[in-house]
Amino acid sequence: MQATMNDAPRPGWATEARATLSLSGPIVLTNLSQMALALTEALLLGRLGTDALAAGMLATSLHFALIAPGFGLALAAAPLQAMARGSARLPGGAGRGWLHNMRRATRASLWAAGLAILPAWVLLWNAAALLRALGQDPVLAALAQDYTRAAMFGMPGFCAFIALRGFLAAMERPAAAMWVAIGAVALNLPVAWLLIFPAGLGMLGAGLSITIAETAMLLALLVLIRRDRVFRRFRLLGRVWRLNLDWLGRVATVGLPIAGSMLLEIGIFSAAALAMGWFGAVAAAAHAIAIQTASTTFMVPMGIGQAATARVGLAVGAGRMADAARAGWVAIGLGAGFMAAMAAMLLLAAGFIARGFLDPMDPRAAEVAALGATLLAVAGVFQLADGVQVVAAGALRGLADTRVPMVFAAIGYWVLGLPAGLALAFWAGLGPAGIWMGLATGLAVVAVLMLVRWRRLSAAG
């Protein structure tokens, strides 16, 4: 294995683009598959009625906000794993021990994510009280709690899956995670339908199906890694009960700012969801349509950004900063190009997309679809900025630069984006659309700041 890592050719721009697309393709499909779990359930809950769709939006917003710390710490494995593997390319055996370091990074990220999940469980178990305290309708809050209490037990499987996916990306063999994620969607659709409708569990059934799917994803990926001759040699879970405080500290150093950035970003959309709840069930349901659609398109640049983390990290570990800079810029260009196309699609097909989420027999369907189409049009405007910022963040993560991007997220989302959205919604009288305009403003600011940061650090290298 060592021989294959030394003296690797240095890619040009076209070669780098092909390598990034090759790596990001399975990662993107994995992300889309994971998003399809939530999208499928939103479509099914929409058939239960406007209240169920609105409650599902509140529940998933809270769920994703509280999983952010564990998710971020699991993501910290990826740059550490990539740098460890890249160090095998250093001359003179300077990177000796890289295999053990990949194993240590994986184990430490699993420990860190697991510890971060525990307080999230406490809050999710009491979601109804938390949502009522945040001004939400008691009926919607109670329905949302049915979901969160069932879905929260899938968090460990999801975070562990993310850490192992980072290992596969560092090894430049992400296809196994892709097939597992696609299989989870195929499993979740019939299971969710059976639990929600024939079993009559409604919101509880939707949450339970997510736990089943995410646990199955982890188990299936572990089986595939165990059966692979190369991967088996890493013994990723060997003595996993032994806590390495040094590597836990490294994961925390890289991962806590990632978790903070994710919490700030997810939190701003969760705050927007709560603000939508103040406008009533129609606004909350319309927001659910827009956020599910925008989140789906977001999965592609997010996957490109995760590939950028691996490509940049591999180059940094090998001491090739020019290659790292090239990898980052190629990924940013690919992400921007895709999201420009998605912006055009949302602007042209907003009404058609919104109607697809709703039961036409619902008496409020027309009102929800009209508002949902308006929000989707606003989402189309910020697509490009959203794509650029997430890919640039992924490239910076490959440099292990995570603290400053967290500050950028705080400024863009919470200092500018949320206040602007609330001002436009309430003081300017724009209503729900004003909140989304504020989100667009915050994303644009973060995108510019991330690009400037990447340009400076990649040039300095």
Short mmCIF file of C-alpha atoms in Angstrom, two decimals:
data_model
loop_
_atom_site.label_atom_id
_atom_site.label_comp_id
_atom_site.label_asym_id
_atom_site.label_seq_id
_atom_site.Cartn_x
_atom_site.Cartn_y
_atom_site.Cartn_z
CA MET A 1 0.00 0.00 0.00
CA GLN A 2 2.87 2.35 0.80
CA ALA A 3 4.30 2.11 -2.68
CA THR A 4 1.10 3.31 -4.27
CA MET A 5 1.21 6.50 -2.25
CA ASN A 6 4.71 7.70 -3.11
CA ASP A 7 5.64 9.79 -6.11
CA ALA A 8 1.99 10.36 -7.10
CA PRO A 9 1.69 12.59 -10.18
CA ARG A 10 0.77 16.20 -9.64
CA PRO A 11 -2.52 17.01 -11.37
CA GLY A 12 -3.19 19.87 -13.74
CA TRP A 13 -6.47 21.78 -13.75
CA ALA A 14 -8.34 19.35 -16.02
CA THR A 15 -6.96 16.33 -14.20
CA GLU A 16 -7.91 17.87 -10.87
CA ALA A 17 -11.45 18.53 -12.10
CA ARG A 18 -11.80 14.90 -13.16
CA ALA A 19 -10.42 13.70 -9.83
CA THR A 20 -12.76 15.98 -7.88
CA LEU A 21 -15.78 14.89 -9.91
CA SER A 22 -14.81 11.25 -9.52
CA LEU A 23 -14.52 11.61 -5.75
CA SER A 24 -17.44 13.97 -5.24
CA GLY A 25 -19.91 12.00 -7.39
CA PRO A 26 -20.47 9.18 -4.89
CA ILE A 27 -20.35 11.66 -1.98
CA VAL A 28 -22.99 13.83 -3.64
CA LEU A 29 -25.20 10.80 -4.25
CA THR A 30 -24.71 9.83 -0.61
CA ASN A 31 -25.79 13.31 0.51
CA LEU A 32 -28.77 13.28 -1.83
CA SER A 33 -29.77 9.89 -0.52
CA GLN A 34 -29.62 11.17 3.04
CA MET A 35 -31.67 14.21 2.07
CA ALA A 36 -34.11 11.92 0.29
CA LEU A 37 -34.91 10.39 3.67
CA ALA A 38 -36.18 13.75 4.92
CA LEU A 39 -37.74 14.65 1.57
CA THR A 40 -39.63 11.36 1.40
CA GLU A 41 -41.02 11.87 4.87
CA ALA A 42 -42.02 15.46 4.09
CA LEU A 43 -43.98 14.19 1.09
CA LEU A 44 -45.64 11.49 3.18
CA LEU A 45 -46.45 13.86 6.04
CA GLY A 46 -47.91 16.30 3.53
CA ARG A 47 -50.48 13.61 2.77
CA LEU A 48 -51.47 13.64 6.45
CA GLY A 49 -52.34 17.33 6.21
CA THR A 50 -50.95 20.82 6.69
CA ASP A 51 -50.52 20.43 10.46
CA ALA A 52 -48.45 17.26 10.06
CA LEU A 53 -46.24 18.86 7.41
CA ALA A 54 -45.75 21.97 9.57
CA ALA A 55 -45.00 19.89 12.69
CA GLY A 56 -42.56 17.75 10.70
CA MET A 57 -40.75 20.89 9.61
CA LEU A 58 -40.45 22.07 13.23
CA ALA A 59 -39.30 18.64 14.38
CA THR A 60 -36.66 18.18 11.71
CA SER A 61 -35.41 21.76 12.16
CA LEU A 62 -34.88 21.12 15.86
CA HIS A 63 -33.42 17.67 15.20
CA PHE A 64 -30.84 18.94 12.72
CA ALA A 65 -29.91 21.90 14.92
CA LEU A 66 -29.20 19.62 17.87
CA ILE A 67 -27.33 17.01 15.85
CA ALA A 68 -24.94 19.71 14.59
CA PRO A 69 -22.34 19.27 17.39
CA GLY A 70 -22.12 15.52 16.86
CA PHE A 71 -22.21 15.91 13.08
CA GLY A 72 -19.44 18.52 13.14
CA LEU A 73 -17.18 16.38 15.34
CA ALA A 74 -17.78 13.39 13.06
CA LEU A 75 -16.84 15.55 10.07
CA ALA A 76 -13.57 16.45 11.80
CA ALA A 77 -12.34 12.96 11.02
CA ALA A 78 -12.20 13.71 7.27
CA PRO A 79 -9.37 16.32 7.17
CA LEU A 80 -7.36 14.44 9.80
CA GLN A 81 -7.75 11.18 7.90
CA ALA A 82 -6.86 12.82 4.58
CA MET A 83 -3.76 14.51 6.01
CA ALA A 84 -2.66 11.24 7.56
CA ARG A 85 -2.95 9.39 4.26
CA GLY A 86 -1.35 12.26 2.37
CA SER A 87 1.65 12.12 4.71
CA ALA A 88 2.45 8.67 3.29
CA ARG A 89 3.64 10.57 0.18
CA LEU A 90 6.29 12.47 2.11
CA PRO A 91 9.85 11.47 1.15
CA GLY A 92 12.14 9.49 3.38
CA GLY A 93 9.39 7.79 5.34
CA ALA A 94 8.46 11.02 7.13
CA GLY A 95 4.83 9.96 7.14
CA ARG A 96 5.51 6.58 8.72
CA GLY A 97 2.61 5.56 10.95
CA TRP A 98 -0.06 7.15 8.75
CA LEU A 99 -2.23 4.04 8.88
CA HIS A 100 -2.34 4.16 12.69
CA ASN A 101 -3.11 7.86 12.59
CA MET A 102 -6.09 7.27 10.32
CA ARG A 103 -7.40 4.72 12.79
CA ARG A 104 -6.84 7.08 15.74
CA ALA A 105 -8.62 9.94 13.99
CA THR A 106 -11.61 7.71 13.23
CA ARG A 107 -11.92 6.37 16.75
CA ALA A 108 -11.53 9.78 18.36
CA SER A 109 -14.20 11.29 16.14
CA LEU A 110 -16.60 8.51 17.12
CA TRP A 111 -15.98 9.21 20.81
CA ALA A 112 -16.35 12.97 20.37
CA ALA A 113 -19.58 12.68 18.39
CA GLY A 114 -21.05 10.22 20.87
CA LEU A 115 -20.38 12.53 23.80
CA ALA A 116 -21.94 15.47 21.93
CA ILE A 117 -25.15 13.53 21.24
CA LEU A 118 -26.03 12.98 24.91
CA PRO A 119 -27.19 16.54 25.76
CA ALA A 120 -29.02 16.69 22.41
CA TRP A 121 -31.06 13.68 23.47
CA VAL A 122 -32.23 15.46 26.63
CA LEU A 123 -33.52 18.43 24.64
CA LEU A 124 -35.15 16.33 21.93
CA TRP A 125 -36.96 14.21 24.49
CA ASN A 126 -38.50 17.43 25.80
CA ALA A 127 -39.08 19.01 22.39
CA ALA A 128 -42.70 20.00 23.04
CA ALA A 129 -41.84 22.14 26.05
CA LEU A 130 -38.91 23.67 24.19
CA LEU A 131 -41.00 24.53 21.14
CA ARG A 132 -43.81 25.98 23.26
CA ALA A 133 -41.26 28.14 25.07
CA LEU A 134 -40.17 29.40 21.64
CA GLY A 135 -43.70 30.52 20.83
CA GLN A 136 -44.90 27.59 18.73
CA ASP A 137 -48.45 26.31 18.55
CA PRO A 138 -48.97 23.69 21.32
CA VAL A 139 -50.65 21.26 18.89
CA LEU A 140 -47.75 21.45 16.42
CA ALA A 141 -45.24 21.21 19.29
CA ALA A 142 -46.83 18.01 20.58
CA LEU A 143 -46.81 16.46 17.11
CA ALA A 144 -43.18 17.48 16.63
CA GLN A 145 -42.20 15.80 19.91
CA ASP A 146 -43.68 12.52 18.72
CA TYR A 147 -41.21 12.70 15.83
CA THR A 148 -38.12 13.81 17.78
CA ARG A 149 -38.49 11.18 20.51
CA ALA A 150 -38.39 8.43 17.90
CA ALA A 151 -35.84 9.95 15.49
CA MET A 152 -33.23 10.90 18.09
CA PHE A 153 -32.06 7.31 18.52
CA GLY A 154 -30.79 7.31 14.94
CA MET A 155 -28.24 10.02 15.76
CA PRO A 156 -25.39 7.68 16.85
CA GLY A 157 -25.70 5.64 13.67
CA PHE A 158 -25.78 8.75 11.50
CA CYS A 159 -22.71 10.37 13.10
CA ALA A 160 -20.71 7.13 13.01
CA PHE A 161 -21.65 6.72 9.35
CA ILE A 162 -20.30 10.24 8.65
CA ALA A 163 -16.97 9.47 10.36
CA LEU A 164 -16.57 6.24 8.38
CA ARG A 165 -17.55 8.03 5.18
CA GLY A 166 -14.68 10.43 5.84
CA PHE A 167 -12.33 7.45 6.01
CA LEU A 168 -13.60 6.18 2.65
CA ALA A 169 -13.18 9.66 1.11
CA ALA A 170 -9.60 9.87 2.40
CA MET A 171 -8.98 6.48 0.80
CA GLU A 172 -10.58 7.89 -2.40
CA ARG A 173 -13.08 5.05 -2.45
CA PRO A 174 -16.42 6.61 -1.41
CA ALA A 175 -18.69 4.30 -3.44
CA ALA A 176 -19.52 1.96 -0.55
CA ALA A 177 -21.09 4.80 1.46
CA MET A 178 -23.07 5.84 -1.62
CA TRP A 179 -24.60 2.41 -2.14
CA VAL A 180 -25.42 2.11 1.54
CA ALA A 181 -27.16 5.50 1.55
CA ILE A 182 -29.16 4.64 -1.57
CA GLY A 183 -30.16 1.39 0.08
CA ALA A 184 -31.33 3.31 3.14
CA VAL A 185 -33.68 5.38 0.99
CA ALA A 186 -35.07 2.23 -0.59
CA LEU A 187 -35.60 0.82 2.89
CA ASN A 188 -37.05 3.99 4.40
CA LEU A 189 -39.79 4.61 1.84
CA PRO A 190 -41.82 1.45 2.47
CA VAL A 191 -41.00 1.38 6.19
CA ALA A 192 -42.08 5.01 6.67
CA TRP A 193 -45.27 4.45 4.68
CA LEU A 194 -46.14 1.34 6.67
CA LEU A 195 -45.49 2.99 10.02
CA ILE A 196 -47.19 6.30 9.20
CA PHE A 197 -50.32 4.99 7.47
CA PRO A 198 -51.22 1.26 7.89
CA ALA A 199 -49.73 1.10 11.39
CA GLY A 200 -51.37 4.44 12.22
CA LEU A 201 -48.33 5.83 14.04
CA GLY A 202 -48.28 9.12 12.14
CA MET A 203 -45.47 11.41 13.33
CA LEU A 204 -44.09 8.74 15.66
CA GLY A 205 -43.83 6.34 12.74
CA ALA A 206 -41.98 8.91 10.64
CA GLY A 207 -39.38 9.41 13.37
CA LEU A 208 -39.05 5.69 14.01
CA SER A 209 -38.40 4.98 10.32
CA ILE A 210 -35.50 7.49 10.36
CA THR A 211 -33.92 5.70 13.32
CA ILE A 212 -34.26 2.36 11.53
CA ALA A 213 -32.74 3.73 8.31
CA GLU A 214 -29.78 5.48 9.97
CA THR A 215 -28.93 2.50 12.15
CA ALA A 216 -29.10 0.22 9.12
CA MET A 217 -26.75 2.57 7.24
CA LEU A 218 -24.07 2.23 9.91
CA LEU A 219 -24.38 -1.54 10.19
CA ALA A 220 -24.26 -2.03 6.43
CA LEU A 221 -21.20 0.20 6.04
CA LEU A 222 -19.38 -1.64 8.83
CA VAL A 223 -20.05 -4.93 7.07
CA LEU A 224 -18.70 -3.61 3.76
CA ILE A 225 -15.57 -2.20 5.39
CA ARG A 226 -15.00 -5.44 7.25
CA ARG A 227 -15.30 -7.50 4.05
CA ASP A 228 -12.86 -5.32 2.07
CA ARG A 229 -9.32 -6.75 2.13
CA VAL A 230 -7.61 -3.33 2.27
CA PHE A 231 -9.98 -1.63 4.69
CA ARG A 232 -9.97 -4.59 7.05
CA ARG A 233 -6.25 -4.01 7.73
CA PHE A 234 -7.00 -0.66 9.39
CA ARG A 235 -9.01 -2.31 12.20
CA LEU A 236 -10.96 0.93 12.61
CA LEU A 237 -13.04 -0.26 15.56
CA GLY A 238 -10.36 -2.35 17.22
CA ARG A 239 -10.25 -1.41 20.93
CA VAL A 240 -12.65 1.43 20.24
CA TRP A 241 -13.45 1.54 23.95
CA ARG A 242 -9.95 2.92 24.65
CA LEU A 243 -10.15 6.70 24.71
CA ASN A 244 -7.06 8.44 23.29
CA LEU A 245 -7.13 11.88 24.91
CA ASP A 246 -4.46 13.30 22.60
CA TRP A 247 -6.44 12.43 19.47
CA LEU A 248 -9.70 13.43 21.14
CA GLY A 249 -8.10 16.84 21.64
CA ARG A 250 -7.09 17.00 17.97
CA VAL A 251 -10.61 16.13 16.87
CA ALA A 252 -12.02 18.74 19.23
CA THR A 253 -9.62 21.40 17.94
CA VAL A 254 -10.70 20.82 14.36
CA GLY A 255 -14.23 19.62 14.97
CA LEU A 256 -15.65 22.03 17.53
CA PRO A 257 -15.36 25.01 15.15
CA ILE A 258 -16.92 22.85 12.41
CA ALA A 259 -19.70 21.97 14.82
CA GLY A 260 -20.03 25.64 15.73
CA SER A 261 -20.26 26.67 12.08
CA MET A 262 -22.83 23.98 11.38
CA LEU A 263 -24.84 24.95 14.44
CA LEU A 264 -24.80 28.57 13.34
CA GLU A 265 -25.89 27.66 9.80
CA ILE A 266 -28.44 25.04 10.73
CA GLY A 267 -29.54 27.23 13.61
CA ILE A 268 -30.33 30.16 11.33
CA PHE A 269 -32.63 28.01 9.25
CA SER A 270 -34.14 26.54 12.40
CA ALA A 271 -34.70 30.05 13.72
CA ALA A 272 -36.31 30.92 10.41
CA ALA A 273 -38.58 27.89 10.80
CA LEU A 274 -39.61 29.04 14.26
CA ALA A 275 -40.29 32.54 12.93
CA MET A 276 -42.44 30.99 10.21
CA GLY A 277 -44.40 29.24 12.95
CA TRP A 278 -45.39 32.67 14.29
CA PHE A 279 -47.18 33.30 10.99
CA GLY A 280 -49.24 30.10 11.33
CA ALA A 281 -49.44 26.60 9.86
CA VAL A 282 -49.68 27.77 6.24
CA ALA A 283 -46.42 29.73 6.47
CA ALA A 284 -44.72 26.85 8.31
CA ALA A 285 -45.83 24.36 5.67
CA ALA A 286 -44.70 26.66 2.83
CA HIS A 287 -41.34 27.04 4.54
CA ALA A 288 -41.09 23.24 4.80
CA ILE A 289 -41.53 22.98 1.02
CA ALA A 290 -38.92 25.64 0.29
CA ILE A 291 -36.36 24.39 2.80
CA GLN A 292 -36.65 20.78 1.66
CA THR A 293 -36.13 21.80 -1.96
CA ALA A 294 -33.24 24.19 -1.25
CA SER A 295 -31.63 21.63 1.05
CA THR A 296 -31.79 19.03 -1.71
CA THR A 297 -29.96 21.21 -4.24
CA PHE A 298 -27.50 22.14 -1.47
CA MET A 299 -26.44 18.51 -1.13
CA VAL A 300 -24.47 18.70 -4.41
CA PRO A 301 -22.09 21.56 -3.51
CA MET A 302 -21.92 20.14 0.00
CA GLY A 303 -20.62 16.88 -1.48
CA ILE A 304 -18.17 18.78 -3.68
CA GLY A 305 -16.99 20.62 -0.58
CA GLN A 306 -16.47 17.32 1.24
CA ALA A 307 -14.46 16.05 -1.72
CA ALA A 308 -12.46 19.30 -1.57
CA THR A 309 -11.66 18.58 2.08
CA ALA A 310 -10.20 15.23 1.08
CA ARG A 311 -8.35 16.52 -2.01
CA VAL A 312 -6.90 19.53 -0.21
CA GLY A 313 -6.05 17.46 2.87
CA LEU A 314 -4.24 14.84 0.81
CA ALA A 315 -2.16 17.55 -0.87
CA VAL A 316 -1.38 19.30 2.42
CA GLY A 317 -0.37 16.04 4.06
CA ALA A 318 2.04 15.44 1.16
CA GLY A 319 3.45 18.97 1.47
CA ARG A 320 2.10 20.11 -1.93
CA MET A 321 0.42 23.45 -1.29
CA ALA A 322 0.17 24.39 -4.97
CA ASP A 323 -1.84 21.23 -5.56
CA ALA A 324 -3.98 22.04 -2.52
CA ALA A 325 -4.77 25.51 -3.91
CA ARG A 326 -5.66 24.08 -7.31
CA ALA A 327 -7.94 21.47 -5.72
CA GLY A 328 -9.82 24.12 -3.78
CA TRP A 329 -10.36 26.48 -6.70
CA VAL A 330 -11.52 23.66 -8.99
CA ALA A 331 -14.06 22.53 -6.40
CA ILE A 332 -15.35 26.07 -5.88
CA GLY A 333 -15.83 26.50 -9.62
CA LEU A 334 -17.72 23.22 -9.91
CA GLY A 335 -20.00 24.08 -7.00
CA ALA A 336 -20.74 27.56 -8.34
CA GLY A 337 -21.58 26.25 -11.80
CA PHE A 338 -24.05 23.70 -10.49
CA MET A 339 -25.83 26.13 -8.20
CA ALA A 340 -26.17 28.71 -10.96
CA ALA A 341 -28.13 26.10 -12.92
CA MET A 342 -30.26 25.32 -9.85
CA ALA A 343 -31.03 28.99 -9.38
CA ALA A 344 -32.48 29.13 -12.88
CA MET A 345 -34.54 25.99 -12.25
CA LEU A 346 -36.08 27.29 -9.03
CA LEU A 347 -36.92 30.65 -10.53
CA LEU A 348 -38.64 29.02 -13.51
CA ALA A 349 -40.40 26.09 -11.83
CA ALA A 350 -41.23 27.33 -8.32
CA GLY A 351 -44.99 26.84 -8.61
CA PHE A 352 -44.75 23.36 -10.09
CA ILE A 353 -42.36 22.23 -7.35
CA ALA A 354 -44.50 23.65 -4.54
CA ARG A 355 -47.67 21.90 -5.74
CA GLY A 356 -45.87 18.54 -5.83
CA PHE A 357 -45.62 18.48 -2.02
CA LEU A 358 -49.32 18.89 -1.33
CA ASP A 359 -52.54 16.91 -1.38
CA PRO A 360 -54.80 18.88 -3.77
CA MET A 361 -57.80 17.92 -1.62
CA ASP A 362 -56.38 19.79 1.38
CA PRO A 363 -58.48 22.99 1.70
CA ARG A 364 -55.33 25.03 2.40
CA ALA A 365 -53.24 23.48 -0.39
CA ALA A 366 -53.63 26.39 -2.81
CA GLU A 367 -52.61 28.94 -0.16
CA VAL A 368 -49.60 26.89 0.90
CA ALA A 369 -48.52 26.31 -2.71
CA ALA A 370 -48.69 30.03 -3.55
CA LEU A 371 -46.55 31.04 -0.58
CA GLY A 372 -44.22 28.09 -1.13
CA ALA A 373 -43.64 29.21 -4.72
CA THR A 374 -42.72 32.70 -3.51
CA LEU A 375 -40.21 31.32 -1.01
CA LEU A 376 -38.73 28.99 -3.65
CA ALA A 377 -38.16 31.98 -5.93
CA VAL A 378 -36.23 33.72 -3.15
CA ALA A 379 -34.30 30.49 -2.56
CA GLY A 380 -33.34 30.53 -6.22
CA VAL A 381 -31.70 33.92 -5.73
CA PHE A 382 -29.33 32.69 -2.99
CA GLN A 383 -28.40 29.36 -4.57
CA LEU A 384 -25.07 30.57 -5.98
CA ALA A 385 -23.93 32.12 -2.69
CA ASP A 386 -24.94 29.02 -0.75
CA GLY A 387 -22.94 26.77 -3.08
CA VAL A 388 -19.83 28.91 -3.01
CA GLN A 389 -19.73 29.25 0.76
CA VAL A 390 -20.10 25.53 1.48
CA VAL A 391 -17.42 24.47 -1.03
CA ALA A 392 -15.02 27.16 0.16
CA ALA A 393 -15.63 26.01 3.75
CA GLY A 394 -14.81 22.45 2.69
CA ALA A 395 -11.57 23.56 1.06
CA LEU A 396 -10.59 25.52 4.18
CA ARG A 397 -11.40 22.44 6.26
CA GLY A 398 -8.80 20.57 4.21
CA LEU A 399 -6.27 23.09 5.56
CA ALA A 400 -7.64 22.41 9.08
CA ASP A 401 -8.78 26.06 9.07
CA THR A 402 -12.08 25.94 10.94
CA ARG A 403 -12.11 28.68 13.59
CA VAL A 404 -12.22 31.75 11.35
CA PRO A 405 -14.94 30.25 9.11
CA MET A 406 -16.99 29.77 12.28
CA VAL A 407 -16.65 33.49 13.02
CA PHE A 408 -17.70 34.27 9.44
CA ALA A 409 -20.82 32.13 9.93
CA ALA A 410 -21.67 33.97 13.14
CA ILE A 411 -21.34 37.35 11.46
CA GLY A 412 -23.15 36.47 8.25
CA TYR A 413 -26.01 34.46 9.68
CA TRP A 414 -26.69 35.91 13.11
CA VAL A 415 -25.35 39.47 13.05
CA LEU A 416 -26.66 40.26 9.55
CA GLY A 417 -28.94 37.54 8.14
CA LEU A 418 -31.42 36.89 10.96
CA PRO A 419 -31.87 40.53 12.05
CA ALA A 420 -32.34 41.56 8.42
CA GLY A 421 -34.90 38.79 7.89
CA LEU A 422 -36.90 39.69 10.98
CA ALA A 423 -36.80 43.38 10.09
CA LEU A 424 -38.02 42.72 6.56
CA ALA A 425 -40.69 40.29 7.74
CA PHE A 426 -42.19 42.34 10.55
CA TRP A 427 -41.09 45.98 10.33
CA ALA A 428 -41.12 46.21 6.53
CA GLY A 429 -44.28 44.11 6.33
CA LEU A 430 -42.93 41.56 3.83
CA GLY A 431 -44.02 38.61 5.95
CA PRO A 432 -42.51 35.14 5.40
CA ALA A 433 -40.72 36.21 2.21
CA GLY A 434 -38.82 38.82 4.22
CA ILE A 435 -37.29 36.14 6.41
CA TRP A 436 -35.95 34.34 3.36
CA MET A 437 -34.57 37.59 1.94
CA GLY A 438 -32.61 38.01 5.17
CA LEU A 439 -31.25 34.47 4.80
CA ALA A 440 -30.11 35.33 1.28
CA THR A 441 -28.27 38.40 2.59
CA GLY A 442 -26.45 36.39 5.24
CA LEU A 443 -25.42 33.66 2.81
CA ALA A 444 -24.03 36.20 0.36
CA VAL A 445 -21.88 37.80 3.06
CA VAL A 446 -20.54 34.43 4.23
CA ALA A 447 -19.73 33.40 0.65
CA VAL A 448 -17.64 36.54 0.06
CA LEU A 449 -15.80 36.16 3.36
CA MET A 450 -15.04 32.48 2.72
CA LEU A 451 -13.70 33.21 -0.75
CA VAL A 452 -11.42 35.96 0.51
CA ARG A 453 -10.14 33.68 3.28
CA TRP A 454 -9.46 30.80 0.88
CA ARG A 455 -7.67 33.07 -1.57
CA ARG A 456 -5.36 34.40 1.12
CA LEU A 457 -4.50 31.07 2.75
CA SER A 458 -4.10 29.11 -0.49
CA ALA A 459 -1.86 31.82 -1.94
CA ALA A 460 0.20 31.97 1.25
CA GLY A 461 0.90 28.25 0.96
#
